[in-house]
Amino acid sequence: MHHWLLKSEPDVFGYPDLERLGREPWNGVRNYQARNNLRAMRVGDLCLFYHSNAKPTGIAGIARVSVEAHPDNLQFDPASPYHDPRSSPHDPRWSMVEVMPVRAFPRVLTLDALRELPEWAESPLIRKGTRLSVLPVTDTEFRAALAAVGLHADTL
């Protein structure tokens, strides 16, 4: 099993929205490296759900990949802001996965708090200028994030 971090702006789609809906496609990703990360996800992988551009920014909960990567439906929709006229149904450029909620964090684990965790020192999330919306997370980083809010990976 691998671990990931998914970024979303909570005023657009936050962890409470995922809990309310029960399952949601993670679509609209338009960065090749982030797309490749989506393509590497497998059913059962756990994802830290990160609220970006929020006050505070940080991890709000845990999601699980429920459907592996398949063509992102929005790339073919001319009415979508994520439409890509250069993408073909026969050779789609963009992928999406589907995720479902596992557990909300008892409190948002803020970016400032993550910076204080030695296990996160090498994470791309901590580095200035990293803007990817889908990032790999090591098992050590994942467990440290859970421990910081009083959760344990074995209870998920």
Short mmCIF file of N, CA and C in Angstrom, two decimals:
data_model
loop_
_atom_site.label_atom_id
_atom_site.label_comp_id
_atom_site.label_asym_id
_atom_site.label_seq_id
_atom_site.Cartn_x
_atom_site.Cartn_y
_atom_site.Cartn_z
N MET A 1 0.84 -1.17 0.00
CA MET A 1 0.00 0.00 0.00
C MET A 1 0.88 1.24 0.00
N HIS A 2 0.46 2.24 -0.76
CA HIS A 2 1.14 3.52 -0.80
C HIS A 2 0.27 4.58 -0.15
N HIS A 3 0.90 5.70 0.17
CA HIS A 3 0.20 6.82 0.77
C HIS A 3 0.39 8.05 -0.10
N TRP A 4 -0.61 8.93 -0.07
CA TRP A 4 -0.64 10.10 -0.93
C TRP A 4 -1.18 11.29 -0.16
N LEU A 5 -0.96 12.46 -0.71
CA LEU A 5 -1.57 13.68 -0.20
C LEU A 5 -2.34 14.31 -1.36
N LEU A 6 -3.61 14.60 -1.13
CA LEU A 6 -4.47 15.23 -2.12
C LEU A 6 -4.83 16.63 -1.63
N LYS A 7 -4.58 17.63 -2.46
CA LYS A 7 -4.89 19.01 -2.07
C LYS A 7 -6.20 19.45 -2.71
N SER A 8 -7.00 20.14 -1.91
CA SER A 8 -8.23 20.72 -2.42
C SER A 8 -8.53 21.98 -1.61
N GLU A 9 -9.13 22.94 -2.26
CA GLU A 9 -9.56 24.14 -1.55
C GLU A 9 -10.91 23.85 -0.90
N PRO A 10 -11.01 24.01 0.42
CA PRO A 10 -12.24 23.59 1.10
C PRO A 10 -13.48 24.38 0.69
N ASP A 11 -13.31 25.58 0.16
CA ASP A 11 -14.50 26.31 -0.30
C ASP A 11 -14.99 25.78 -1.64
N VAL A 12 -14.15 24.99 -2.33
CA VAL A 12 -14.55 24.34 -3.58
C VAL A 12 -15.01 22.90 -3.28
N PHE A 13 -14.17 22.14 -2.59
CA PHE A 13 -14.50 20.78 -2.19
C PHE A 13 -13.63 20.41 -1.00
N GLY A 14 -14.22 20.33 0.16
CA GLY A 14 -13.49 20.02 1.38
C GLY A 14 -13.78 18.62 1.88
N TYR A 15 -13.07 18.23 2.92
CA TYR A 15 -13.27 16.90 3.47
C TYR A 15 -14.71 16.67 3.92
N PRO A 16 -15.38 17.66 4.52
CA PRO A 16 -16.80 17.44 4.86
C PRO A 16 -17.66 17.12 3.63
N ASP A 17 -17.32 17.68 2.48
CA ASP A 17 -18.05 17.36 1.25
C ASP A 17 -17.86 15.88 0.89
N LEU A 18 -16.62 15.39 1.02
CA LEU A 18 -16.36 13.99 0.73
C LEU A 18 -17.14 13.09 1.68
N GLU A 19 -17.19 13.46 2.96
CA GLU A 19 -17.96 12.67 3.92
C GLU A 19 -19.44 12.66 3.56
N ARG A 20 -19.96 13.80 3.15
CA ARG A 20 -21.38 13.92 2.79
C ARG A 20 -21.72 13.09 1.56
N LEU A 21 -20.82 13.09 0.56
CA LEU A 21 -21.10 12.40 -0.69
C LEU A 21 -20.75 10.91 -0.65
N GLY A 22 -19.79 10.54 0.17
CA GLY A 22 -19.43 9.13 0.32
C GLY A 22 -18.39 8.61 -0.66
N ARG A 23 -18.34 9.20 -1.83
CA ARG A 23 -17.33 8.84 -2.84
C ARG A 23 -17.33 9.97 -3.86
N GLU A 24 -16.14 10.24 -4.39
CA GLU A 24 -16.05 11.36 -5.34
C GLU A 24 -14.88 11.13 -6.29
N PRO A 25 -15.06 11.48 -7.57
CA PRO A 25 -13.92 11.43 -8.48
C PRO A 25 -12.92 12.53 -8.15
N TRP A 26 -11.64 12.21 -8.22
CA TRP A 26 -10.58 13.22 -8.05
C TRP A 26 -10.15 13.60 -9.45
N ASN A 27 -10.88 14.57 -10.01
CA ASN A 27 -10.65 14.93 -11.40
C ASN A 27 -10.23 16.39 -11.51
N GLY A 28 -9.93 16.81 -12.72
CA GLY A 28 -9.51 18.19 -12.94
C GLY A 28 -8.03 18.44 -12.73
N VAL A 29 -7.26 17.40 -12.49
CA VAL A 29 -5.81 17.56 -12.29
C VAL A 29 -5.16 17.78 -13.66
N ARG A 30 -4.46 18.91 -13.80
CA ARG A 30 -3.87 19.26 -15.09
C ARG A 30 -2.38 19.56 -14.98
N ASN A 31 -1.68 18.70 -14.31
CA ASN A 31 -0.22 18.75 -14.19
C ASN A 31 0.26 17.32 -14.44
N TYR A 32 1.25 17.16 -15.32
CA TYR A 32 1.66 15.80 -15.71
C TYR A 32 2.23 15.00 -14.55
N GLN A 33 3.00 15.63 -13.68
CA GLN A 33 3.56 14.88 -12.55
C GLN A 33 2.45 14.44 -11.59
N ALA A 34 1.51 15.34 -11.31
CA ALA A 34 0.38 14.99 -10.45
C ALA A 34 -0.46 13.90 -11.11
N ARG A 35 -0.66 14.00 -12.44
CA ARG A 35 -1.40 12.96 -13.17
C ARG A 35 -0.70 11.61 -13.04
N ASN A 36 0.62 11.60 -13.16
CA ASN A 36 1.36 10.35 -13.02
C ASN A 36 1.20 9.77 -11.62
N ASN A 37 1.13 10.64 -10.62
CA ASN A 37 0.88 10.16 -9.25
C ASN A 37 -0.49 9.52 -9.17
N LEU A 38 -1.51 10.13 -9.80
CA LEU A 38 -2.84 9.52 -9.82
C LEU A 38 -2.78 8.14 -10.47
N ARG A 39 -2.05 8.03 -11.55
CA ARG A 39 -1.95 6.75 -12.27
C ARG A 39 -1.23 5.68 -11.46
N ALA A 40 -0.43 6.09 -10.49
CA ALA A 40 0.29 5.13 -9.64
C ALA A 40 -0.56 4.65 -8.46
N MET A 41 -1.69 5.29 -8.21
CA MET A 41 -2.54 4.92 -7.08
C MET A 41 -3.22 3.58 -7.33
N ARG A 42 -3.41 2.84 -6.24
CA ARG A 42 -4.11 1.56 -6.30
C ARG A 42 -5.27 1.56 -5.31
N VAL A 43 -6.27 0.74 -5.60
CA VAL A 43 -7.40 0.62 -4.69
C VAL A 43 -6.88 0.25 -3.30
N GLY A 44 -7.37 0.96 -2.31
CA GLY A 44 -6.95 0.72 -0.93
C GLY A 44 -5.88 1.66 -0.43
N ASP A 45 -5.16 2.33 -1.34
CA ASP A 45 -4.16 3.31 -0.91
C ASP A 45 -4.84 4.40 -0.08
N LEU A 46 -4.15 4.86 0.95
CA LEU A 46 -4.69 5.90 1.82
C LEU A 46 -4.11 7.26 1.43
N CYS A 47 -4.96 8.27 1.52
CA CYS A 47 -4.60 9.63 1.11
C CYS A 47 -4.88 10.59 2.25
N LEU A 48 -3.94 11.46 2.51
CA LEU A 48 -4.17 12.57 3.43
C LEU A 48 -4.87 13.67 2.64
N PHE A 49 -6.00 14.12 3.12
CA PHE A 49 -6.82 15.12 2.43
C PHE A 49 -6.43 16.49 2.99
N TYR A 50 -5.79 17.28 2.15
CA TYR A 50 -5.17 18.55 2.56
C TYR A 50 -6.02 19.72 2.08
N HIS A 51 -6.39 20.59 3.00
CA HIS A 51 -7.10 21.82 2.65
C HIS A 51 -6.08 22.90 2.33
N SER A 52 -6.04 23.33 1.06
CA SER A 52 -5.13 24.39 0.64
C SER A 52 -5.90 25.71 0.52
N ASN A 53 -5.16 26.79 0.50
CA ASN A 53 -5.77 28.13 0.40
C ASN A 53 -6.89 28.30 1.41
N ALA A 54 -6.62 27.88 2.63
CA ALA A 54 -7.61 27.94 3.71
C ALA A 54 -6.95 28.57 4.92
N LYS A 55 -7.74 28.88 5.90
CA LYS A 55 -7.21 29.38 7.16
C LYS A 55 -7.75 28.47 8.26
N PRO A 56 -6.95 27.54 8.74
CA PRO A 56 -5.57 27.27 8.37
C PRO A 56 -5.48 26.25 7.23
N THR A 57 -4.36 26.25 6.53
CA THR A 57 -4.09 25.18 5.58
C THR A 57 -3.59 23.97 6.37
N GLY A 58 -3.94 22.79 5.89
CA GLY A 58 -3.46 21.59 6.57
C GLY A 58 -4.29 20.37 6.23
N ILE A 59 -3.95 19.27 6.89
CA ILE A 59 -4.60 17.99 6.64
C ILE A 59 -5.88 17.92 7.47
N ALA A 60 -6.99 17.63 6.77
CA ALA A 60 -8.30 17.61 7.41
C ALA A 60 -8.83 16.20 7.63
N GLY A 61 -8.27 15.21 6.92
CA GLY A 61 -8.79 13.86 7.06
C GLY A 61 -8.06 12.87 6.19
N ILE A 62 -8.60 11.66 6.17
CA ILE A 62 -8.01 10.55 5.43
C ILE A 62 -9.06 10.03 4.45
N ALA A 63 -8.62 9.78 3.22
CA ALA A 63 -9.47 9.17 2.20
C ALA A 63 -8.80 7.90 1.71
N ARG A 64 -9.59 7.06 1.08
CA ARG A 64 -9.08 5.80 0.51
C ARG A 64 -9.40 5.78 -0.98
N VAL A 65 -8.44 5.32 -1.78
CA VAL A 65 -8.69 5.17 -3.21
C VAL A 65 -9.66 4.01 -3.39
N SER A 66 -10.80 4.29 -4.04
CA SER A 66 -11.82 3.25 -4.25
C SER A 66 -11.87 2.78 -5.69
N VAL A 67 -11.41 3.61 -6.63
CA VAL A 67 -11.34 3.24 -8.04
C VAL A 67 -10.02 3.75 -8.59
N GLU A 68 -9.28 2.87 -9.25
CA GLU A 68 -7.97 3.26 -9.81
C GLU A 68 -8.13 4.20 -10.99
N ALA A 69 -7.01 4.71 -11.45
CA ALA A 69 -6.98 5.72 -12.51
C ALA A 69 -7.69 5.25 -13.77
N HIS A 70 -8.47 6.16 -14.30
CA HIS A 70 -9.16 5.99 -15.57
C HIS A 70 -9.31 7.38 -16.19
N PRO A 71 -9.72 7.48 -17.45
CA PRO A 71 -9.76 8.80 -18.09
C PRO A 71 -10.64 9.80 -17.33
N ASP A 72 -10.10 10.99 -17.15
CA ASP A 72 -10.82 12.09 -16.49
C ASP A 72 -11.93 12.55 -17.44
N ASN A 73 -13.16 12.45 -17.00
CA ASN A 73 -14.30 12.80 -17.84
C ASN A 73 -14.34 14.28 -18.21
N LEU A 74 -13.79 15.13 -17.38
CA LEU A 74 -13.87 16.57 -17.63
C LEU A 74 -13.05 17.02 -18.82
N GLN A 75 -12.03 16.27 -19.20
CA GLN A 75 -11.18 16.67 -20.32
C GLN A 75 -11.95 16.70 -21.64
N PHE A 76 -13.07 15.97 -21.71
CA PHE A 76 -13.84 15.88 -22.95
C PHE A 76 -15.08 16.78 -22.94
N ASP A 77 -15.30 17.48 -21.84
CA ASP A 77 -16.51 18.31 -21.68
C ASP A 77 -16.20 19.76 -22.02
N PRO A 78 -16.67 20.24 -23.18
CA PRO A 78 -16.36 21.63 -23.57
C PRO A 78 -16.87 22.68 -22.59
N ALA A 79 -17.86 22.34 -21.77
CA ALA A 79 -18.40 23.29 -20.80
C ALA A 79 -17.56 23.34 -19.51
N SER A 80 -16.63 22.42 -19.36
CA SER A 80 -15.83 22.34 -18.13
C SER A 80 -14.60 23.24 -18.22
N PRO A 81 -14.22 23.88 -17.11
CA PRO A 81 -12.96 24.62 -17.11
C PRO A 81 -11.74 23.70 -17.25
N TYR A 82 -11.95 22.39 -17.11
CA TYR A 82 -10.86 21.41 -17.23
C TYR A 82 -10.85 20.73 -18.60
N HIS A 83 -11.65 21.24 -19.52
CA HIS A 83 -11.69 20.69 -20.88
C HIS A 83 -10.32 20.83 -21.54
N ASP A 84 -9.90 19.80 -22.24
CA ASP A 84 -8.64 19.83 -22.98
C ASP A 84 -8.94 19.43 -24.42
N PRO A 85 -9.06 20.39 -25.32
CA PRO A 85 -9.42 20.08 -26.70
C PRO A 85 -8.37 19.24 -27.42
N ARG A 86 -7.14 19.17 -26.87
CA ARG A 86 -6.09 18.36 -27.50
C ARG A 86 -6.13 16.91 -27.05
N SER A 87 -6.97 16.61 -26.07
CA SER A 87 -7.06 15.25 -25.57
C SER A 87 -8.11 14.48 -26.37
N SER A 88 -7.79 13.23 -26.65
CA SER A 88 -8.67 12.39 -27.47
C SER A 88 -9.19 11.22 -26.63
N PRO A 89 -10.45 10.83 -26.83
CA PRO A 89 -10.95 9.64 -26.12
C PRO A 89 -10.14 8.38 -26.43
N HIS A 90 -9.48 8.37 -27.59
CA HIS A 90 -8.67 7.21 -27.97
C HIS A 90 -7.28 7.23 -27.33
N ASP A 91 -6.87 8.43 -26.89
CA ASP A 91 -5.57 8.58 -26.24
C ASP A 91 -5.68 9.72 -25.21
N PRO A 92 -6.41 9.49 -24.13
CA PRO A 92 -6.65 10.57 -23.16
C PRO A 92 -5.37 10.99 -22.45
N ARG A 93 -5.23 12.30 -22.25
CA ARG A 93 -4.06 12.85 -21.54
C ARG A 93 -4.21 12.77 -20.03
N TRP A 94 -5.43 12.91 -19.54
CA TRP A 94 -5.65 13.14 -18.11
C TRP A 94 -6.40 11.99 -17.47
N SER A 95 -6.06 11.74 -16.23
CA SER A 95 -6.65 10.64 -15.47
C SER A 95 -7.27 11.15 -14.19
N MET A 96 -8.14 10.32 -13.64
CA MET A 96 -8.72 10.60 -12.32
C MET A 96 -8.84 9.28 -11.57
N VAL A 97 -8.93 9.37 -10.26
CA VAL A 97 -9.25 8.23 -9.41
C VAL A 97 -10.54 8.59 -8.69
N GLU A 98 -11.08 7.64 -7.96
CA GLU A 98 -12.19 7.95 -7.07
C GLU A 98 -11.74 7.65 -5.65
N VAL A 99 -12.19 8.51 -4.74
CA VAL A 99 -11.81 8.35 -3.34
C VAL A 99 -13.07 8.36 -2.47
N MET A 100 -12.91 7.76 -1.31
CA MET A 100 -13.99 7.74 -0.32
C MET A 100 -13.41 8.13 1.04
N PRO A 101 -14.25 8.69 1.91
CA PRO A 101 -13.74 9.12 3.21
C PRO A 101 -13.44 7.93 4.12
N VAL A 102 -12.41 8.09 4.94
CA VAL A 102 -12.07 7.09 5.95
C VAL A 102 -12.31 7.67 7.34
N ARG A 103 -11.70 8.83 7.58
CA ARG A 103 -11.84 9.45 8.91
C ARG A 103 -11.40 10.90 8.86
N ALA A 104 -12.20 11.75 9.46
CA ALA A 104 -11.81 13.14 9.61
C ALA A 104 -10.79 13.24 10.73
N PHE A 105 -9.84 14.14 10.60
CA PHE A 105 -8.93 14.41 11.70
C PHE A 105 -9.71 15.14 12.80
N PRO A 106 -9.35 14.91 14.07
CA PRO A 106 -10.05 15.62 15.15
C PRO A 106 -9.84 17.13 15.08
N ARG A 107 -8.78 17.53 14.43
CA ARG A 107 -8.50 18.95 14.17
C ARG A 107 -7.60 18.99 12.93
N VAL A 108 -7.60 20.11 12.24
CA VAL A 108 -6.72 20.24 11.08
C VAL A 108 -5.28 20.21 11.56
N LEU A 109 -4.48 19.37 10.92
CA LEU A 109 -3.04 19.33 11.19
C LEU A 109 -2.43 20.37 10.26
N THR A 110 -2.09 21.51 10.80
CA THR A 110 -1.68 22.65 9.99
C THR A 110 -0.33 22.45 9.32
N LEU A 111 -0.12 23.22 8.26
CA LEU A 111 1.17 23.19 7.58
C LEU A 111 2.28 23.58 8.55
N ASP A 112 2.04 24.55 9.40
CA ASP A 112 3.05 24.94 10.40
C ASP A 112 3.38 23.77 11.32
N ALA A 113 2.37 23.00 11.74
CA ALA A 113 2.61 21.84 12.60
C ALA A 113 3.38 20.75 11.84
N LEU A 114 3.07 20.56 10.55
CA LEU A 114 3.81 19.59 9.74
C LEU A 114 5.28 19.98 9.63
N ARG A 115 5.54 21.27 9.50
CA ARG A 115 6.93 21.74 9.41
C ARG A 115 7.71 21.41 10.67
N GLU A 116 7.04 21.28 11.78
CA GLU A 116 7.69 20.97 13.06
C GLU A 116 7.97 19.47 13.23
N LEU A 117 7.36 18.65 12.40
CA LEU A 117 7.57 17.19 12.51
C LEU A 117 8.84 16.81 11.75
N PRO A 118 9.83 16.24 12.42
CA PRO A 118 11.07 15.87 11.73
C PRO A 118 10.85 14.87 10.60
N GLU A 119 9.81 14.05 10.71
CA GLU A 119 9.53 13.06 9.67
C GLU A 119 9.10 13.71 8.35
N TRP A 120 8.65 14.95 8.41
CA TRP A 120 8.17 15.67 7.23
C TRP A 120 9.21 16.62 6.64
N ALA A 121 10.40 16.64 7.19
CA ALA A 121 11.42 17.61 6.77
C ALA A 121 11.76 17.53 5.29
N GLU A 122 11.72 16.34 4.71
CA GLU A 122 12.09 16.17 3.30
C GLU A 122 10.88 16.11 2.36
N SER A 123 9.69 16.29 2.90
CA SER A 123 8.49 16.21 2.07
C SER A 123 8.42 17.36 1.07
N PRO A 124 8.01 17.08 -0.16
CA PRO A 124 7.82 18.17 -1.13
C PRO A 124 6.80 19.20 -0.67
N LEU A 125 5.87 18.80 0.18
CA LEU A 125 4.86 19.74 0.69
C LEU A 125 5.50 20.87 1.48
N ILE A 126 6.57 20.57 2.19
CA ILE A 126 7.24 21.54 3.06
C ILE A 126 8.09 22.51 2.26
N ARG A 127 8.59 22.05 1.13
CA ARG A 127 9.48 22.90 0.31
C ARG A 127 8.72 24.06 -0.31
N LYS A 128 9.33 25.20 -0.31
CA LYS A 128 8.75 26.38 -0.97
C LYS A 128 8.62 26.11 -2.46
N GLY A 129 7.53 26.55 -3.02
CA GLY A 129 7.34 26.46 -4.45
C GLY A 129 6.72 25.17 -4.95
N THR A 130 6.50 24.19 -4.08
CA THR A 130 5.87 22.95 -4.52
C THR A 130 4.37 23.18 -4.60
N ARG A 131 3.83 23.04 -5.79
CA ARG A 131 2.42 23.34 -6.01
C ARG A 131 1.62 22.14 -6.48
N LEU A 132 2.23 20.96 -6.50
CA LEU A 132 1.51 19.79 -6.97
C LEU A 132 0.29 19.51 -6.10
N SER A 133 -0.80 19.11 -6.75
CA SER A 133 -2.03 18.82 -6.02
C SER A 133 -2.13 17.37 -5.58
N VAL A 134 -1.24 16.52 -6.08
CA VAL A 134 -1.21 15.11 -5.70
C VAL A 134 0.26 14.75 -5.46
N LEU A 135 0.57 14.39 -4.22
CA LEU A 135 1.96 14.11 -3.83
C LEU A 135 2.06 12.74 -3.16
N PRO A 136 3.17 12.02 -3.39
CA PRO A 136 3.40 10.81 -2.61
C PRO A 136 3.78 11.18 -1.17
N VAL A 137 3.41 10.31 -0.25
CA VAL A 137 3.73 10.49 1.17
C VAL A 137 4.37 9.19 1.63
N THR A 138 5.47 9.27 2.35
CA THR A 138 6.09 8.05 2.86
C THR A 138 5.26 7.48 4.00
N ASP A 139 5.49 6.20 4.28
CA ASP A 139 4.81 5.58 5.41
C ASP A 139 5.16 6.30 6.71
N THR A 140 6.41 6.70 6.85
CA THR A 140 6.85 7.42 8.05
C THR A 140 6.13 8.75 8.18
N GLU A 141 6.02 9.50 7.08
CA GLU A 141 5.28 10.78 7.11
C GLU A 141 3.82 10.56 7.46
N PHE A 142 3.22 9.54 6.85
CA PHE A 142 1.81 9.24 7.08
C PHE A 142 1.56 8.94 8.56
N ARG A 143 2.37 8.06 9.11
CA ARG A 143 2.20 7.68 10.53
C ARG A 143 2.46 8.86 11.47
N ALA A 144 3.43 9.70 11.12
CA ALA A 144 3.71 10.88 11.96
C ALA A 144 2.55 11.85 11.93
N ALA A 145 1.91 12.03 10.78
CA ALA A 145 0.75 12.93 10.68
C ALA A 145 -0.39 12.40 11.55
N LEU A 146 -0.64 11.12 11.48
CA LEU A 146 -1.70 10.54 12.30
C LEU A 146 -1.39 10.70 13.78
N ALA A 147 -0.15 10.38 14.16
CA ALA A 147 0.23 10.47 15.57
C ALA A 147 0.10 11.90 16.08
N ALA A 148 0.37 12.87 15.24
CA ALA A 148 0.31 14.28 15.66
C ALA A 148 -1.10 14.71 16.05
N VAL A 149 -2.11 13.99 15.56
CA VAL A 149 -3.50 14.31 15.94
C VAL A 149 -4.12 13.20 16.78
N GLY A 150 -3.27 12.30 17.31
CA GLY A 150 -3.73 11.27 18.23
C GLY A 150 -4.36 10.06 17.57
N LEU A 151 -4.08 9.83 16.30
CA LEU A 151 -4.60 8.65 15.60
C LEU A 151 -3.48 7.66 15.35
N HIS A 152 -3.87 6.42 15.05
CA HIS A 152 -2.90 5.37 14.79
C HIS A 152 -3.32 4.64 13.52
N ALA A 153 -2.36 4.36 12.65
CA ALA A 153 -2.64 3.74 11.35
C ALA A 153 -3.34 2.38 11.50
N ASP A 154 -3.06 1.66 12.55
CA ASP A 154 -3.66 0.33 12.72
C ASP A 154 -5.14 0.39 13.03
N THR A 155 -5.67 1.57 13.37
CA THR A 155 -7.08 1.69 13.69
C THR A 155 -7.92 2.16 12.51
N LEU A 156 -7.31 2.31 11.35
CA LEU A 156 -8.05 2.81 10.19
C LEU A 156 -8.75 1.68 9.45
#
